[in-house]
Coordinates of C-alpha atoms in Angstrom, one line a residue:
M1 CA -86.8 -61.8 68.6
R2 CA -84.9 -63.3 71.5
Y3 CA -85.8 -60.2 73.6
L4 CA -89.4 -60.0 72.4
V5 CA -90.6 -63.6 72.8
P6 CA -90.1 -63.8 76.6
E7 CA -92.3 -60.6 76.9
L8 CA -95.1 -61.8 74.7
H9 CA -97.4 -62.3 77.7
R10 CA -97.2 -58.5 78.3
C11 CA -97.9 -57.4 74.8
C12 CA -101.2 -56.0 73.5
S13 CA -99.9 -54.9 70.1
I14 CA -96.8 -55.9 68.0
G15 CA -95.9 -54.3 64.7
F16 CA -93.0 -54.8 62.3
N17 CA -92.2 -52.3 59.6
T18 CA -89.2 -53.5 57.6
I19 CA -87.6 -52.1 54.5
Q20 CA -87.6 -55.5 52.7
V21 CA -90.3 -58.1 53.0
S22 CA -87.6 -60.7 53.3
S23 CA -86.5 -59.1 56.6
L24 CA -89.8 -60.0 58.3
P25 CA -89.5 -62.7 61.0
S26 CA -91.0 -66.1 60.6
L27 CA -94.3 -66.6 62.3
Q28 CA -92.8 -69.7 63.9
A29 CA -90.5 -67.5 65.9
F30 CA -93.5 -66.3 67.9
A31 CA -94.0 -69.0 70.5
G32 CA -95.7 -68.8 73.9
Q33 CA -98.7 -67.4 75.7
A34 CA -99.8 -64.0 74.4
L35 CA -103.2 -63.8 76.1
L36 CA -103.3 -60.0 75.9
L37 CA -102.3 -59.7 72.2
Q38 CA -104.9 -58.0 70.0
E39 CA -102.8 -56.8 67.1
L40 CA -100.0 -58.5 65.2
V41 CA -98.7 -56.7 62.1
L42 CA -95.8 -58.0 59.9
G43 CA -95.6 -55.1 57.5
C44 CA -93.1 -53.8 55.0
T45 CA -92.4 -50.1 54.0
P46 CA -92.1 -48.7 51.5
Y47 CA -94.8 -50.6 49.8
D48 CA -93.2 -52.3 46.8
P49 CA -95.6 -54.0 44.4
C50 CA -92.7 -55.9 42.9
A51 CA -91.5 -57.4 46.3
E52 CA -91.0 -61.1 46.1
E53 CA -91.4 -63.8 48.6
E54 CA -90.1 -67.3 48.6
P55 CA -92.7 -70.0 49.3
G56 CA -92.9 -71.1 52.9
D57 CA -93.5 -74.5 54.6
V58 CA -97.2 -75.3 54.2
A59 CA -99.2 -75.7 57.4
A60 CA -96.2 -75.6 59.7
P61 CA -97.2 -76.0 63.4
L62 CA -97.4 -72.8 65.5
E63 CA -97.0 -72.5 69.3
L64 CA -98.3 -69.0 69.6
V65 CA -101.4 -68.8 71.7
C66 CA -103.3 -65.5 71.3
P67 CA -107.1 -66.0 71.5
E68 CA -107.8 -62.3 71.8
L69 CA -106.1 -61.4 68.6
K70 CA -108.4 -59.0 66.5
T71 CA -106.0 -57.6 63.8
L72 CA -103.5 -59.7 61.8
H73 CA -101.3 -58.6 58.9
L74 CA -99.2 -61.3 57.4
N75 CA -96.8 -61.4 54.5
G76 CA -97.4 -64.1 52.0
R77 CA -94.8 -66.5 53.1
N78 CA -96.0 -66.5 56.7
F79 CA -99.6 -66.9 55.5
C80 CA -98.6 -70.0 53.6
N81 CA -97.3 -71.3 56.9
V82 CA -100.8 -71.3 58.3
C83 CA -102.7 -72.0 55.1
P84 CA -104.1 -75.5 54.3
P85 CA -102.5 -77.6 51.5
S86 CA -103.8 -77.1 48.0
S87 CA -105.9 -80.3 48.2
E88 CA -107.9 -81.7 51.0
S89 CA -107.1 -85.1 49.7
S90 CA -103.4 -84.5 50.1
P91 CA -101.8 -86.9 52.6
T92 CA -100.2 -83.9 54.3
F93 CA -103.6 -82.5 55.3
A94 CA -103.1 -83.6 58.9
Y95 CA -102.5 -80.3 60.6
D96 CA -103.8 -78.0 63.3
L97 CA -105.0 -74.9 61.5
W98 CA -103.7 -72.0 63.6
L99 CA -106.2 -69.5 62.2
S100 CA -109.1 -71.6 63.7
R101 CA -107.7 -70.8 67.1
L102 CA -108.3 -67.1 66.6
P103 CA -112.0 -66.8 67.4
N104 CA -112.0 -63.0 67.8
L105 CA -110.0 -62.1 64.6
T106 CA -111.9 -59.4 62.7
T107 CA -109.2 -57.9 60.4
L108 CA -106.9 -59.9 58.2
T109 CA -104.4 -58.6 55.6
I110 CA -102.3 -60.9 53.3
A111 CA -99.6 -59.0 51.4
H112 CA -96.6 -59.6 49.2
Y113 CA -96.3 -63.0 47.6
R114 CA -94.7 -63.0 44.1
V115 CA -93.4 -66.1 42.5
G116 CA -91.9 -67.2 39.2
G117 CA -94.8 -69.2 37.8
R118 CA -98.6 -69.1 38.3
D119 CA -98.6 -72.7 39.3
E120 CA -96.4 -71.7 42.3
G121 CA -98.8 -69.1 43.6
I122 CA -101.0 -69.4 46.7
S123 CA -103.8 -71.8 46.3
M124 CA -107.1 -69.9 46.3
A125 CA -109.0 -73.0 47.5
G126 CA -106.5 -73.3 50.4
M127 CA -106.8 -69.7 51.3
L128 CA -110.6 -69.8 51.3
R129 CA -110.6 -72.9 53.5
A130 CA -108.5 -71.1 56.0
L131 CA -110.7 -68.0 55.9
Q132 CA -113.8 -70.1 56.6
A133 CA -112.3 -70.8 60.0
L134 CA -112.7 -67.2 61.0
P135 CA -116.3 -66.7 62.2
Y136 CA -116.1 -63.0 62.9
L137 CA -113.9 -61.8 60.0
A138 CA -115.1 -58.3 59.1
H139 CA -112.3 -56.8 57.0
L140 CA -110.2 -58.7 54.5
A141 CA -107.3 -57.2 52.5
I142 CA -105.3 -59.1 49.8
K143 CA -102.4 -57.1 48.4
N144 CA -99.7 -57.9 45.9
V145 CA -100.3 -61.6 45.9
D146 CA -99.9 -64.2 43.1
F147 CA -102.4 -67.1 43.1
D148 CA -102.2 -70.3 41.1
D149 CA -104.4 -70.5 38.1
E150 CA -106.5 -73.4 39.4
S151 CA -110.2 -72.4 40.0
P152 CA -111.6 -73.9 43.2
S153 CA -114.0 -76.7 42.6
H154 CA -116.2 -75.8 45.6
S155 CA -118.0 -72.8 46.9
Y156 CA -116.8 -71.3 50.2
T157 CA -118.9 -69.4 52.6
L158 CA -117.1 -66.7 54.5
S159 CA -118.1 -64.8 57.7
P160 CA -121.6 -63.1 57.7
H161 CA -119.8 -60.2 59.4
L162 CA -117.6 -59.5 56.4
W163 CA -118.3 -55.8 55.4
R164 CA -115.1 -54.6 53.7
L165 CA -112.9 -56.1 51.0
E166 CA -109.6 -54.6 49.7
F167 CA -107.8 -55.9 46.6
D168 CA -104.5 -54.4 45.5
D169 CA -102.2 -55.5 42.7
L170 CA -103.8 -58.8 41.9
A171 CA -103.2 -60.3 38.4
N172 CA -105.7 -63.1 38.6
G173 CA -107.0 -63.2 42.2
M174 CA -110.3 -61.3 41.9
H175 CA -112.1 -63.6 39.4
L176 CA -110.8 -66.7 41.3
F177 CA -112.1 -65.2 44.6
F178 CA -115.5 -64.1 43.5
G179 CA -115.9 -67.3 41.4
A180 CA -115.6 -69.4 44.6
V181 CA -117.0 -67.3 47.4
A182 CA -120.6 -67.2 48.6
L183 CA -121.0 -64.0 50.5
Q184 CA -123.8 -64.3 53.0
E185 CA -124.4 -60.5 53.0
G186 CA -123.7 -57.7 50.6
I187 CA -120.3 -56.0 51.1
E188 CA -120.5 -52.5 52.4
T189 CA -117.1 -51.3 51.1
L190 CA -115.1 -52.7 48.2
D191 CA -111.7 -51.1 47.4
I192 CA -109.9 -52.2 44.2
A193 CA -106.5 -50.8 43.1
R194 CA -104.3 -51.9 40.2
C195 CA -106.1 -55.2 39.6
N196 CA -107.3 -57.2 36.7
V197 CA -111.1 -56.7 36.9
A198 CA -111.9 -58.9 33.8
D199 CA -113.7 -62.2 34.0
V200 CA -115.5 -61.4 37.3
D201 CA -119.2 -62.1 37.4
W202 CA -120.1 -58.6 38.6
E203 CA -123.8 -59.3 38.6
N204 CA -123.2 -61.4 41.7
V205 CA -121.0 -58.8 43.5
S206 CA -122.9 -56.4 45.7
C207 CA -121.5 -53.5 47.6
T208 CA -122.6 -50.1 48.9
E209 CA -119.4 -48.1 48.5
L210 CA -116.9 -48.8 45.7
T211 CA -113.4 -47.4 45.2
L212 CA -111.5 -48.0 41.9
E213 CA -107.9 -46.8 41.7
K214 CA -105.5 -47.0 38.8
I215 CA -107.5 -49.6 36.9
D216 CA -105.8 -50.2 33.5
G217 CA -107.6 -48.6 30.6
R218 CA -108.0 -52.0 28.8
Y219 CA -110.5 -53.0 31.4
D220 CA -114.2 -52.0 31.0
L221 CA -115.4 -50.3 34.1
G222 CA -118.9 -50.3 32.7
Q223 CA -119.3 -54.0 33.5
I224 CA -118.8 -53.2 37.2
L225 CA -121.4 -50.5 37.3
R226 CA -124.0 -51.9 34.9
N227 CA -125.8 -54.0 37.5
S228 CA -124.4 -52.6 40.7
N229 CA -126.2 -51.5 43.8
I230 CA -123.5 -49.0 44.9
S231 CA -124.5 -45.7 46.4
A232 CA -121.0 -44.2 46.6
L233 CA -118.4 -44.4 43.8
Y234 CA -114.8 -43.1 44.2
I235 CA -112.7 -43.1 41.0
C236 CA -109.0 -42.4 41.0
D237 CA -106.7 -42.4 37.9
C238 CA -108.8 -44.7 35.8
P239 CA -108.5 -44.1 32.0
S240 CA -111.7 -46.0 31.3
F241 CA -113.7 -43.3 33.2
D242 CA -114.7 -41.5 30.0
D243 CA -117.7 -39.8 28.5
N244 CA -119.2 -43.2 27.4
L245 CA -119.1 -44.4 31.0
V246 CA -120.6 -41.1 32.3
Y247 CA -123.4 -41.3 29.8
S248 CA -124.1 -44.9 30.8
L249 CA -125.1 -43.5 34.2
M250 CA -128.1 -41.9 32.5
G251 CA -128.8 -44.9 30.2
S252 CA -127.9 -43.3 27.0
T253 CA -125.2 -45.7 25.6
A254 CA -125.2 -49.2 24.1
P255 CA -125.8 -52.0 24.5
S256 CA -128.9 -51.2 26.6
P257 CA -129.8 -47.5 25.9
R258 CA -132.6 -47.5 28.4
A259 CA -130.8 -49.2 31.2
V260 CA -129.3 -46.8 33.7
S261 CA -126.1 -48.0 35.3
A262 CA -125.5 -47.7 39.0
T263 CA -129.2 -46.9 39.6
F264 CA -128.8 -46.1 43.3
L265 CA -125.7 -43.9 43.0
R266 CA -125.8 -40.8 45.2
V267 CA -122.1 -39.9 45.7
L268 CA -119.6 -39.6 42.9
H269 CA -116.0 -38.4 43.5
V270 CA -113.5 -38.4 40.6
T271 CA -109.8 -37.8 41.0
Q272 CA -107.0 -37.6 38.4
C273 CA -109.2 -38.7 35.5
D274 CA -108.6 -36.9 32.2
N275 CA -110.7 -38.8 29.7
F276 CA -114.1 -37.4 30.7
S277 CA -115.6 -34.0 30.1
V278 CA -117.3 -31.9 32.7
G279 CA -120.0 -31.1 30.2
A280 CA -120.9 -34.8 30.0
L281 CA -120.8 -35.2 33.8
K282 CA -123.0 -32.1 34.2
E283 CA -125.6 -33.4 31.6
M284 CA -125.7 -36.8 33.4
C285 CA -126.1 -35.4 36.9
E286 CA -128.8 -32.9 35.8
W287 CA -130.7 -35.6 34.0
R288 CA -130.7 -37.9 37.0
A289 CA -131.8 -35.1 39.3
R290 CA -134.6 -34.1 37.0
C291 CA -135.8 -37.6 36.4
A292 CA -135.9 -38.4 40.1
W293 CA -137.6 -35.1 40.9
E294 CA -140.4 -35.8 38.4
E295 CA -140.9 -39.2 39.9
A296 CA -140.9 -38.2 43.6
P297 CA -140.3 -34.5 44.5
W298 CA -138.4 -34.2 47.8
Q299 CA -138.4 -31.7 50.6
S300 CA -135.1 -32.6 52.1
V301 CA -132.1 -34.8 51.6
N302 CA -133.7 -37.2 54.1
D303 CA -136.5 -37.7 51.7
I304 CA -134.1 -38.8 49.0
A305 CA -132.5 -41.3 51.3
S306 CA -135.8 -42.8 52.2
T307 CA -137.3 -43.0 48.7
V308 CA -136.9 -45.9 46.3
F309 CA -136.7 -44.4 42.9
E310 CA -137.8 -46.6 40.0
V311 CA -135.5 -45.2 37.3
C312 CA -132.5 -43.8 39.3
T313 CA -131.6 -41.8 42.3
P314 CA -130.2 -38.3 42.0
I315 CA -126.5 -37.9 42.6
T316 CA -126.4 -35.6 45.7
S317 CA -122.6 -35.2 46.0
V318 CA -120.3 -34.6 43.0
Q319 CA -116.6 -33.8 43.5
I320 CA -113.8 -33.5 40.9
Y321 CA -110.2 -33.4 42.0
D322 CA -106.9 -32.8 40.1
K323 CA -108.6 -31.6 36.8
D324 CA -108.5 -28.2 35.2
L325 CA -111.9 -26.7 35.7
T326 CA -113.2 -23.5 34.2
F327 CA -114.8 -20.8 36.3
E328 CA -118.2 -22.0 35.0
D329 CA -117.5 -25.6 35.9
E330 CA -116.6 -24.6 39.5
E331 CA -119.8 -22.5 39.7
W332 CA -121.9 -25.4 38.5
L333 CA -120.3 -27.8 41.0
D334 CA -120.9 -25.4 43.9
S335 CA -124.5 -24.7 42.8
Y336 CA -125.3 -28.3 42.1
N337 CA -124.0 -29.6 45.5
S338 CA -125.7 -26.8 47.4
R339 CA -129.1 -28.1 46.3
F340 CA -128.5 -31.2 48.5
L341 CA -126.9 -29.7 51.5
R342 CA -128.6 -30.7 54.8
S343 CA -130.4 -27.8 56.5

């Protein structure tokens, strides 16, 4: 750092990639004018979901000036150093929030913060207050972070430019986040990997493209799809993706046998899922295509994209990866997808 800091004024991008998260430098070590800096990444490889961080000093003052910063990746300890205290009424709330001096920040990642007890985790309310200070935040990723169990008592409004959310390895963060955030616009892309998806009010979570990866089988994925507006679904290694879930996409399962889940779904890619049958998937896709055709016959894929179907849209792209398929299964996939190829 003693060689890097004097050259900050010349840097456009700085990236750390350490073996242990504890080896990352403190954010307080970056001091000076970095008027050209657009990217600062304090990262750790290999990614270790069990990596632990000791709590940092809350709201410590920073002397790094980088008004053009667009991408920021912080480990949990360093984020705590620029995060507000857990309570606005706290006598230590007198601080200069460094994040508020990053008017051009569009991408923020917070990663690696594991503690012994839930009451020692990052304050969700404090984090959201900090995020409110970013008017152009477009991409937010929270990975491998413990939060305290205290639900925020206020609703927080984040940037209207926010279009992508990523959540990885969160035990309790998702329901706290969505329970306290007022999203001004629907999220375009939502990626969820190895998270607890229970207790989230999914009716109030709107996204266009959803990726679910390695979601534990004890969690019901149907609750996520039941009232969703997604048009593209990517499922990877999720035991709960079974025939019951497949049939729910054609409205043939309880509790609402007439309610089609994921009404607007057009793209379905399934990877490393063993609990569904291709027969059920074929039946569901053919039913949706037939139902949509009877309602509004199309001449091209463009017609499908511009039509609002009352019951459900046809799924125009189906891909299955890492699953043993018969010759007949592969033939059906090729034939089905070829119907919707653009001319």
